[in-house]
Amino acid sequence: MSAPPAPPLLLASTSPQRRAILEQLGLPFEVVEPRFREEGDDPLEHAIGKARSVDGGERPVLGVDTVVVCDGLVLGKPGSAGEAEAMLETLAGRVHEVVSGLCLRTPGWEEVGRETTRVEFRPLTPRDLAAYVATGESEGRAGAYAIQGRGAALVRRVEGDYLNVVGLPAALLVRLLAARFPGTYGFG
C-alpha cells in the first residue's frame, strides 16, 4: 500500500525562479499571488506577510522574500538600466550578502527563518557592466543580477546556499519540511 500524495504547497509568490527551484526539488505546489504590499527592507517581514495573505485551508503556505545587502546598504530591484549599472558597480570586486526570509505556515503553526549567503563578485570593468545590463537580466532582480543566468560570469565565489541566491533558501525549506512533515515530501 503506497502513501497518499503529498498536499501541494501553496507558493505565495509569482517568481519563476522560486517555481523552478520547487520543481527541481520535486515538490508539489500551486502558485497563489500574495495580497501583500511590501514596505521596508526586511525580507523576513515580507515573507511572513506574503504567507499570511494567502488562505491555504489546511495546506502549507510558503512565503519568501530576498534582498541583497552590501555594507549595510539594501539593494532592491533596479528601476532603470542606469540604476542597475550603479548597483552592479557597487558590488564589483566586493563581497555582499543575499538574505532571504522564509515563512512556512498552516492554520495550526508557523515556522519562520532567515538564510544568508555570501557572494563575492569579481572586479568589473565599465564594459562588463554595460554588457551585462544590456542582457536585460537585471530587470526585476534584487541586486540587479541573476546568478542562474549570465550573471554567473560576475561571480568569483559563493559561500552558503546557492539556491538562496537564485531566489529560495532551499536548504532551509528542506529542513522545515523534514521537521514538520517527516517523509511526506521526501525528506526526514
PDB file of N, CA and C in Angstrom, residues 90-174:
ATOM      1  N   THR A  90      28.545  48.933  -7.475  1.00  0.00           N
ATOM      2  CA  THR A  90      28.705  48.839  -6.019  1.00  0.00           C
ATOM      3  C   THR A  90      29.187  47.453  -5.615  1.00  0.00           C
ATOM      4  N   LEU A  91      28.681  46.418  -6.285  1.00  0.00           N
ATOM      5  CA  LEU A  91      29.019  45.036  -5.933  1.00  0.00           C
ATOM      6  C   LEU A  91      30.356  44.568  -6.510  1.00  0.00           C
ATOM      7  N   ALA A  92      30.841  45.246  -7.539  1.00  0.00           N
ATOM      8  CA  ALA A  92      32.044  44.824  -8.260  1.00  0.00           C
ATOM      9  C   ALA A  92      33.255  44.699  -7.338  1.00  0.00           C
ATOM     10  N   GLY A  93      33.897  43.521  -7.390  1.00  0.00           N
ATOM     11  CA  GLY A  93      35.113  43.283  -6.622  1.00  0.00           C
ATOM     12  C   GLY A  93      34.900  43.168  -5.129  1.00  0.00           C
ATOM     13  N   ARG A  94      33.651  43.013  -4.705  1.00  0.00           N
ATOM     14  CA  ARG A  94      33.342  43.011  -3.266  1.00  0.00           C
ATOM     15  C   ARG A  94      32.503  41.802  -2.885  1.00  0.00           C
ATOM     16  N   VAL A  95      32.397  41.600  -1.590  1.00  0.00           N
ATOM     17  CA  VAL A  95      31.534  40.562  -1.035  1.00  0.00           C
ATOM     18  C   VAL A  95      30.236  41.225  -0.581  1.00  0.00           C
ATOM     19  N   HIS A  96      29.116  40.591  -0.907  1.00  0.00           N
ATOM     20  CA  HIS A  96      27.826  41.057  -0.422  1.00  0.00           C
ATOM     21  C   HIS A  96      27.049  39.863   0.114  1.00  0.00           C
ATOM     22  N   GLU A  97      25.932  40.146   0.742  1.00  0.00           N
ATOM     23  CA  GLU A  97      25.094  39.084   1.303  1.00  0.00           C
ATOM     24  C   GLU A  97      23.753  39.059   0.601  1.00  0.00           C
ATOM     25  N   VAL A  98      23.285  37.852   0.326  1.00  0.00           N
ATOM     26  CA  VAL A  98      21.932  37.645  -0.167  1.00  0.00           C
ATOM     27  C   VAL A  98      21.160  37.080   1.024  1.00  0.00           C
ATOM     28  N   VAL A  99      20.161  37.832   1.480  1.00  0.00           N
ATOM     29  CA  VAL A  99      19.416  37.476   2.683  1.00  0.00           C
ATOM     30  C   VAL A  99      17.972  37.184   2.303  1.00  0.00           C
ATOM     31  N   SER A 100      17.504  35.993   2.676  1.00  0.00           N
ATOM     32  CA  SER A 100      16.119  35.624   2.408  1.00  0.00           C
ATOM     33  C   SER A 100      15.389  35.372   3.710  1.00  0.00           C
ATOM     34  N   GLY A 101      14.126  35.754   3.714  1.00  0.00           N
ATOM     35  CA  GLY A 101      13.221  35.382   4.774  1.00  0.00           C
ATOM     36  C   GLY A 101      12.290  34.327   4.221  1.00  0.00           C
ATOM     37  N   LEU A 102      11.927  33.362   5.057  1.00  0.00           N
ATOM     38  CA  LEU A 102      11.029  32.288   4.647  1.00  0.00           C
ATOM     39  C   LEU A 102      10.000  32.073   5.732  1.00  0.00           C
ATOM     40  N   CYS A 103       8.753  31.891   5.326  1.00  0.00           N
ATOM     41  CA  CYS A 103       7.674  31.574   6.255  1.00  0.00           C
ATOM     42  C   CYS A 103       6.902  30.387   5.681  1.00  0.00           C
ATOM     43  N   LEU A 104       6.801  29.331   6.463  1.00  0.00           N
ATOM     44  CA  LEU A 104       6.004  28.154   6.120  1.00  0.00           C
ATOM     45  C   LEU A 104       4.940  28.042   7.186  1.00  0.00           C
ATOM     46  N   ARG A 105       3.657  28.021   6.756  1.00  0.00           N
ATOM     47  CA  ARG A 105       2.594  28.047   7.763  1.00  0.00           C
ATOM     48  C   ARG A 105       1.394  27.216   7.354  1.00  0.00           C
ATOM     49  N   THR A 106       0.666  26.784   8.367  1.00  0.00           N
ATOM     50  CA  THR A 106      -0.654  26.169   8.226  1.00  0.00           C
ATOM     51  C   THR A 106      -1.532  26.885   9.253  1.00  0.00           C
ATOM     52  N   PRO A 107      -2.827  26.574   9.316  1.00  0.00           N
ATOM     53  CA  PRO A 107      -3.645  27.231  10.348  1.00  0.00           C
ATOM     54  C   PRO A 107      -3.186  26.938  11.779  1.00  0.00           C
ATOM     55  N   GLY A 108      -2.466  25.813  11.984  1.00  0.00           N
ATOM     56  CA  GLY A 108      -2.082  25.423  13.332  1.00  0.00           C
ATOM     57  C   GLY A 108      -0.701  25.855  13.782  1.00  0.00           C
ATOM     58  N   TRP A 109       0.171  26.250  12.861  1.00  0.00           N
ATOM     59  CA  TRP A 109       1.537  26.624  13.232  1.00  0.00           C
ATOM     60  C   TRP A 109       2.160  27.481  12.149  1.00  0.00           C
ATOM     61  N   GLU A 110       3.275  28.097  12.536  1.00  0.00           N
ATOM     62  CA  GLU A 110       4.022  28.940  11.606  1.00  0.00           C
ATOM     63  C   GLU A 110       5.503  28.806  11.924  1.00  0.00           C
ATOM     64  N   GLU A 111       6.292  28.482  10.908  1.00  0.00           N
ATOM     65  CA  GLU A 111       7.742  28.398  11.051  1.00  0.00           C
ATOM     66  C   GLU A 111       8.356  29.507  10.213  1.00  0.00           C
ATOM     67  N   VAL A 112       9.308  30.236  10.774  1.00  0.00           N
ATOM     68  CA  VAL A 112       9.986  31.291  10.026  1.00  0.00           C
ATOM     69  C   VAL A 112      11.495  31.111  10.165  1.00  0.00           C
ATOM     70  N   GLY A 113      12.207  31.594   9.174  1.00  0.00           N
ATOM     71  CA  GLY A 113      13.660  31.509   9.225  1.00  0.00           C
ATOM     72  C   GLY A 113      14.281  32.497   8.266  1.00  0.00           C
ATOM     73  N   ARG A 114      15.548  32.720   8.482  1.00  0.00           N
ATOM     74  CA  ARG A 114      16.321  33.644   7.652  1.00  0.00           C
ATOM     75  C   ARG A 114      17.565  32.894   7.188  1.00  0.00           C
ATOM     76  N   GLU A 115      17.929  33.073   5.934  1.00  0.00           N
ATOM     77  CA  GLU A 115      19.122  32.433   5.368  1.00  0.00           C
ATOM     78  C   GLU A 115      19.990  33.510   4.727  1.00  0.00           C
ATOM     79  N   THR A 116      21.295  33.438   4.978  1.00  0.00           N
ATOM     80  CA  THR A 116      22.242  34.397   4.402  1.00  0.00           C
ATOM     81  C   THR A 116      23.316  33.649   3.631  1.00  0.00           C
ATOM     82  N   THR A 117      23.537  34.079   2.401  1.00  0.00           N
ATOM     83  CA  THR A 117      24.587  33.524   1.549  1.00  0.00           C
ATOM     84  C   THR A 117      25.519  34.670   1.165  1.00  0.00           C
ATOM     85  N   ARG A 118      26.807  34.424   1.273  1.00  0.00           N
ATOM     86  CA  ARG A 118      27.797  35.443   0.908  1.00  0.00           C
ATOM     87  C   ARG A 118      28.241  35.208  -0.537  1.00  0.00           C
ATOM     88  N   VAL A 119      28.253  36.291  -1.306  1.00  0.00           N
ATOM     89  CA  VAL A 119      28.638  36.221  -2.719  1.00  0.00           C
ATOM     90  C   VAL A 119      29.736  37.249  -2.965  1.00  0.00           C
ATOM     91  N   GLU A 120      30.805  36.805  -3.623  1.00  0.00           N
ATOM     92  CA  GLU A 120      31.878  37.728  -3.993  1.00  0.00           C
ATOM     93  C   GLU A 120      31.857  37.911  -5.505  1.00  0.00           C
ATOM     94  N   PHE A 121      31.807  39.161  -5.934  1.00  0.00           N
ATOM     95  CA  PHE A 121      31.894  39.492  -7.357  1.00  0.00           C
ATOM     96  C   PHE A 121      33.354  39.682  -7.747  1.00  0.00           C
ATOM     97  N   ARG A 122      33.669  39.389  -8.976  1.00  0.00           N
ATOM     98  CA  ARG A 122      34.986  39.705  -9.499  1.00  0.00           C
ATOM     99  C   ARG A 122      35.013  41.206  -9.817  1.00  0.00           C
ATOM    100  N   PRO A 123      36.185  41.805  -9.964  1.00  0.00           N
ATOM    101  CA  PRO A 123      36.218  43.205 -10.406  1.00  0.00           C
ATOM    102  C   PRO A 123      35.559  43.316 -11.784  1.00  0.00           C
ATOM    103  N   LEU A 124      34.802  44.383 -11.997  1.00  0.00           N
ATOM    104  CA  LEU A 124      34.076  44.566 -13.254  1.00  0.00           C
ATOM    105  C   LEU A 124      34.501  45.860 -13.928  1.00  0.00           C
ATOM    106  N   THR A 125      34.709  45.800 -15.209  1.00  0.00           N
ATOM    107  CA  THR A 125      35.053  46.980 -15.999  1.00  0.00           C
ATOM    108  C   THR A 125      33.762  47.669 -16.440  1.00  0.00           C
ATOM    109  N   PRO A 126      33.852  48.920 -16.883  1.00  0.00           N
ATOM    110  CA  PRO A 126      32.668  49.577 -17.440  1.00  0.00           C
ATOM    111  C   PRO A 126      32.050  48.764 -18.596  1.00  0.00           C
ATOM    112  N   ARG A 127      32.889  48.112 -19.385  1.00  0.00           N
ATOM    113  CA  ARG A 127      32.394  47.279 -20.489  1.00  0.00           C
ATOM    114  C   ARG A 127      31.602  46.083 -19.935  1.00  0.00           C
ATOM    115  N   ASP A 128      32.131  45.452 -18.869  1.00  0.00           N
ATOM    116  CA  ASP A 128      31.424  44.334 -18.236  1.00  0.00           C
ATOM    117  C   ASP A 128      30.038  44.775 -17.771  1.00  0.00           C
ATOM    118  N   LEU A 129      29.993  45.927 -17.105  1.00  0.00           N
ATOM    119  CA  LEU A 129      28.732  46.446 -16.561  1.00  0.00           C
ATOM    120  C   LEU A 129      27.724  46.709 -17.679  1.00  0.00           C
ATOM    121  N   ALA A 130      28.162  47.425 -18.713  1.00  0.00           N
ATOM    122  CA  ALA A 130      27.266  47.771 -19.820  1.00  0.00           C
ATOM    123  C   ALA A 130      26.783  46.526 -20.548  1.00  0.00           C
ATOM    124  N   ALA A 131      27.672  45.570 -20.781  1.00  0.00           N
ATOM    125  CA  ALA A 131      27.293  44.345 -21.497  1.00  0.00           C
ATOM    126  C   ALA A 131      26.275  43.540 -20.700  1.00  0.00           C
ATOM    127  N   TYR A 132      26.476  43.440 -19.380  1.00  0.00           N
ATOM    128  CA  TYR A 132      25.525  42.666 -18.575  1.00  0.00           C
ATOM    129  C   TYR A 132      24.166  43.363 -18.502  1.00  0.00           C
ATOM    130  N   VAL A 133      24.161  44.653 -18.254  1.00  0.00           N
ATOM    131  CA  VAL A 133      22.890  45.389 -18.178  1.00  0.00           C
ATOM    132  C   VAL A 133      22.138  45.271 -19.506  1.00  0.00           C
ATOM    133  N   ALA A 134      22.868  45.256 -20.619  1.00  0.00           N
ATOM    134  CA  ALA A 134      22.239  45.144 -21.940  1.00  0.00           C
ATOM    135  C   ALA A 134      21.518  43.812 -22.147  1.00  0.00           C
ATOM    136  N   THR A 135      21.860  42.779 -21.364  1.00  0.00           N
ATOM    137  CA  THR A 135      21.174  41.484 -21.495  1.00  0.00           C
ATOM    138  C   THR A 135      19.732  41.554 -21.004  1.00  0.00           C
ATOM    139  N   GLY A 136      19.428  42.540 -20.162  1.00  0.00           N
ATOM    140  CA  GLY A 136      18.085  42.652 -19.595  1.00  0.00           C
ATOM    141  C   GLY A 136      17.873  41.809 -18.350  1.00  0.00           C
ATOM    142  N   GLU A 137      18.850  41.004 -17.967  1.00  0.00           N
ATOM    143  CA  GLU A 137      18.694  40.144 -16.783  1.00  0.00           C
ATOM    144  C   GLU A 137      18.540  40.931 -15.487  1.00  0.00           C
ATOM    145  N   SER A 138      19.005  42.151 -15.458  1.00  0.00           N
ATOM    146  CA  SER A 138      18.944  42.956 -14.227  1.00  0.00           C
ATOM    147  C   SER A 138      17.518  43.316 -13.837  1.00  0.00           C
ATOM    148  N   GLU A 139      16.641  43.364 -14.818  1.00  0.00           N
ATOM    149  CA  GLU A 139      15.270  43.816 -14.576  1.00  0.00           C
ATOM    150  C   GLU A 139      14.539  42.889 -13.597  1.00  0.00           C
ATOM    151  N   GLY A 140      13.997  43.490 -12.562  1.00  0.00           N
ATOM    152  CA  GLY A 140      13.211  42.745 -11.578  1.00  0.00           C
ATOM    153  C   GLY A 140      14.019  41.861 -10.659  1.00  0.00           C
ATOM    154  N   ARG A 141      15.335  42.081 -10.566  1.00  0.00           N
ATOM    155  CA  ARG A 141      16.204  41.238  -9.738  1.00  0.00           C
ATOM    156  C   ARG A 141      16.819  42.041  -8.605  1.00  0.00           C
ATOM    157  N   ALA A 142      16.678  41.553  -7.398  1.00  0.00           N
ATOM    158  CA  ALA A 142      17.343  42.187  -6.264  1.00  0.00           C
ATOM    159  C   ALA A 142      18.839  42.197  -6.528  1.00  0.00           C
ATOM    160  N   GLY A 143      19.478  43.342  -6.354  1.00  0.00           N
ATOM    161  CA  GLY A 143      20.901  43.466  -6.606  1.00  0.00           C
ATOM    162  C   GLY A 143      21.262  43.569  -8.079  1.00  0.00           C
ATOM    163  N   ALA A 144      20.270  43.515  -8.946  1.00  0.00           N
ATOM    164  CA  ALA A 144      20.434  43.718 -10.394  1.00  0.00           C
ATOM    165  C   ALA A 144      21.177  42.594 -11.115  1.00  0.00           C
ATOM    166  N   TYR A 145      21.154  41.359 -10.557  1.00  0.00           N
ATOM    167  CA  TYR A 145      21.788  40.254 -11.280  1.00  0.00           C
ATOM    168  C   TYR A 145      21.051  38.942 -11.035  1.00  0.00           C
ATOM    169  N   ALA A 146      21.227  38.019 -11.979  1.00  0.00           N
ATOM    170  CA  ALA A 146      20.653  36.676 -11.893  1.00  0.00           C
ATOM    171  C   ALA A 146      21.798  35.672 -11.964  1.00  0.00           C
ATOM    172  N   ILE A 147      22.159  35.089 -10.838  1.00  0.00           N
ATOM    173  CA  ILE A 147      23.302  34.176 -10.782  1.00  0.00           C
ATOM    174  C   ILE A 147      23.072  32.929 -11.622  1.00  0.00           C
ATOM    175  N   GLN A 148      21.799  32.554 -11.829  1.00  0.00           N
ATOM    176  CA  GLN A 148      21.499  31.351 -12.598  1.00  0.00           C
ATOM    177  C   GLN A 148      21.558  31.594 -14.103  1.00  0.00           C
ATOM    178  N   GLY A 149      21.796  32.836 -14.498  1.00  0.00           N
ATOM    179  CA  GLY A 149      21.903  33.185 -15.909  1.00  0.00           C
ATOM    180  C   GLY A 149      23.287  33.708 -16.225  1.00  0.00           C
ATOM    181  N   ARG A 150      23.330  34.731 -17.061  1.00  0.00           N
ATOM    182  CA  ARG A 150      24.621  35.320 -17.431  1.00  0.00           C
ATOM    183  C   ARG A 150      25.305  36.009 -16.262  1.00  0.00           C
ATOM    184  N   GLY A 151      24.534  36.308 -15.232  1.00  0.00           N
ATOM    185  CA  GLY A 151      25.109  36.899 -14.029  1.00  0.00           C
ATOM    186  C   GLY A 151      26.132  36.005 -13.350  1.00  0.00           C
ATOM    187  N   ALA A 152      26.134  34.716 -13.677  1.00  0.00           N
ATOM    188  CA  ALA A 152      27.139  33.808 -13.120  1.00  0.00           C
ATOM    189  C   ALA A 152      28.550  34.272 -13.473  1.00  0.00           C
ATOM    190  N   ALA A 153      28.708  34.946 -14.604  1.00  0.00           N
ATOM    191  CA  ALA A 153      30.026  35.422 -15.035  1.00  0.00           C
ATOM    192  C   ALA A 153      30.534  36.584 -14.179  1.00  0.00           C
ATOM    193  N   LEU A 154      29.670  37.174 -13.372  1.00  0.00           N
ATOM    194  CA  LEU A 154      30.069  38.278 -12.496  1.00  0.00           C
ATOM    195  C   LEU A 154      30.652  37.777 -11.178  1.00  0.00           C
ATOM    196  N   VAL A 155      30.389  36.516 -10.866  1.00  0.00           N
ATOM    197  CA  VAL A 155      30.658  35.964  -9.535  1.00  0.00           C
ATOM    198  C   VAL A 155      32.003  35.249  -9.470  1.00  0.00           C
ATOM    199  N   ARG A 156      32.734  35.535  -8.403  1.00  0.00           N
ATOM    200  CA  ARG A 156      34.002  34.850  -8.137  1.00  0.00           C
ATOM    201  C   ARG A 156      33.779  33.674  -7.187  1.00  0.00           C
ATOM    202  N   ARG A 157      32.923  33.869  -6.165  1.00  0.00           N
ATOM    203  CA  ARG A 157      32.755  32.828  -5.148  1.00  0.00           C
ATOM    204  C   ARG A 157      31.395  32.960  -4.462  1.00  0.00           C
ATOM    205  N   VAL A 158      30.849  31.809  -4.045  1.00  0.00           N
ATOM    206  CA  VAL A 158      29.606  31.756  -3.276  1.00  0.00           C
ATOM    207  C   VAL A 158      29.867  30.939  -2.025  1.00  0.00           C
ATOM    208  N   GLU A 159      29.486  31.479  -0.867  1.00  0.00           N
ATOM    209  CA  GLU A 159      29.595  30.757   0.403  1.00  0.00           C
ATOM    210  C   GLU A 159      28.196  30.601   0.974  1.00  0.00           C
ATOM    211  N   GLY A 160      27.693  29.362   0.975  1.00  0.00           N
ATOM    212  CA  GLY A 160      26.361  29.106   1.505  1.00  0.00           C
ATOM    213  C   GLY A 160      25.460  28.497   0.452  1.00  0.00           C
ATOM    214  N   ASP A 161      24.174  28.650   0.659  1.00  0.00           N
ATOM    215  CA  ASP A 161      23.151  28.036  -0.185  1.00  0.00           C
ATOM    216  C   ASP A 161      23.044  28.778  -1.519  1.00  0.00           C
ATOM    217  N   TYR A 162      23.533  28.151  -2.585  1.00  0.00           N
ATOM    218  CA  TYR A 162      23.475  28.748  -3.923  1.00  0.00           C
ATOM    219  C   TYR A 162      22.031  29.062  -4.318  1.00  0.00           C
ATOM    220  N   LEU A 163      21.105  28.146  -4.036  1.00  0.00           N
ATOM    221  CA  LEU A 163      19.717  28.374  -4.440  1.00  0.00           C
ATOM    222  C   LEU A 163      19.091  29.563  -3.713  1.00  0.00           C
ATOM    223  N   ASN A 164      19.630  29.922  -2.564  1.00  0.00           N
ATOM    224  CA  ASN A 164      19.184  31.133  -1.888  1.00  0.00           C
ATOM    225  C   ASN A 164      19.451  32.355  -2.763  1.00  0.00           C
ATOM    226  N   VAL A 165      20.583  32.353  -3.462  1.00  0.00           N
ATOM    227  CA  VAL A 165      20.935  33.467  -4.341  1.00  0.00           C
ATOM    228  C   VAL A 165      19.997  33.494  -5.557  1.00  0.00           C
ATOM    229  N   VAL A 166      19.575  32.327  -6.003  1.00  0.00           N
ATOM    230  CA  VAL A 166      18.636  32.241  -7.124  1.00  0.00           C
ATOM    231  C   VAL A 166      17.269  32.775  -6.718  1.00  0.00           C
ATOM    232  N   GLY A 167      16.872  32.560  -5.443  1.00  0.00           N
ATOM    233  CA  GLY A 167      15.600  33.128  -5.008  1.00  0.00           C
ATOM    234  C   GLY A 167      14.819  32.360  -3.969  1.00  0.00           C
ATOM    235  N   LEU A 168      15.324  31.194  -3.532  1.00  0.00           N
ATOM    236  CA  LEU A 168      14.607  30.451  -2.493  1.00  0.00           C
ATOM    237  C   LEU A 168      15.629  29.695  -1.652  1.00  0.00           C
ATOM    238  N   PRO A 169      15.634  29.902  -0.335  1.00  0.00           N
ATOM    239  CA  PRO A 169      16.585  29.195   0.525  1.00  0.00           C
ATOM    240  C   PRO A 169      16.182  27.724   0.663  1.00  0.00           C
ATOM    241  N   ALA A 170      16.625  26.918  -0.298  1.00  0.00           N
ATOM    242  CA  ALA A 170      16.188  25.529  -0.405  1.00  0.00           C
ATOM    243  C   ALA A 170      16.597  24.690   0.803  1.00  0.00           C
ATOM    244  N   ALA A 171      17.810  24.871   1.295  1.00  0.00           N
ATOM    245  CA  ALA A 171      18.262  24.077   2.440  1.00  0.00           C
ATOM    246  C   ALA A 171      17.381  24.337   3.662  1.00  0.00           C
ATOM    247  N   LEU A 172      17.014  25.580   3.891  1.00  0.00           N
ATOM    248  CA  LEU A 172      16.130  25.933   4.996  1.00  0.00           C
ATOM    249  C   LEU A 172      14.746  25.315   4.796  1.00  0.00           C
ATOM    250  N   LEU A 173      14.205  25.416   3.595  1.00  0.00           N
ATOM    251  CA  LEU A 173      12.891  24.837   3.314  1.00  0.00           C
ATOM    252  C   LEU A 173      12.898  23.331   3.536  1.00  0.00           C
ATOM    253  N   VAL A 174      13.924  22.649   3.047  1.00  0.00           N
ATOM    254  CA  VAL A 174      14.008  21.193   3.220  1.00  0.00           C
ATOM    255  C   VAL A 174      14.060  20.835   4.700  1.00  0.00           C
TER     256      VAL A 174
END
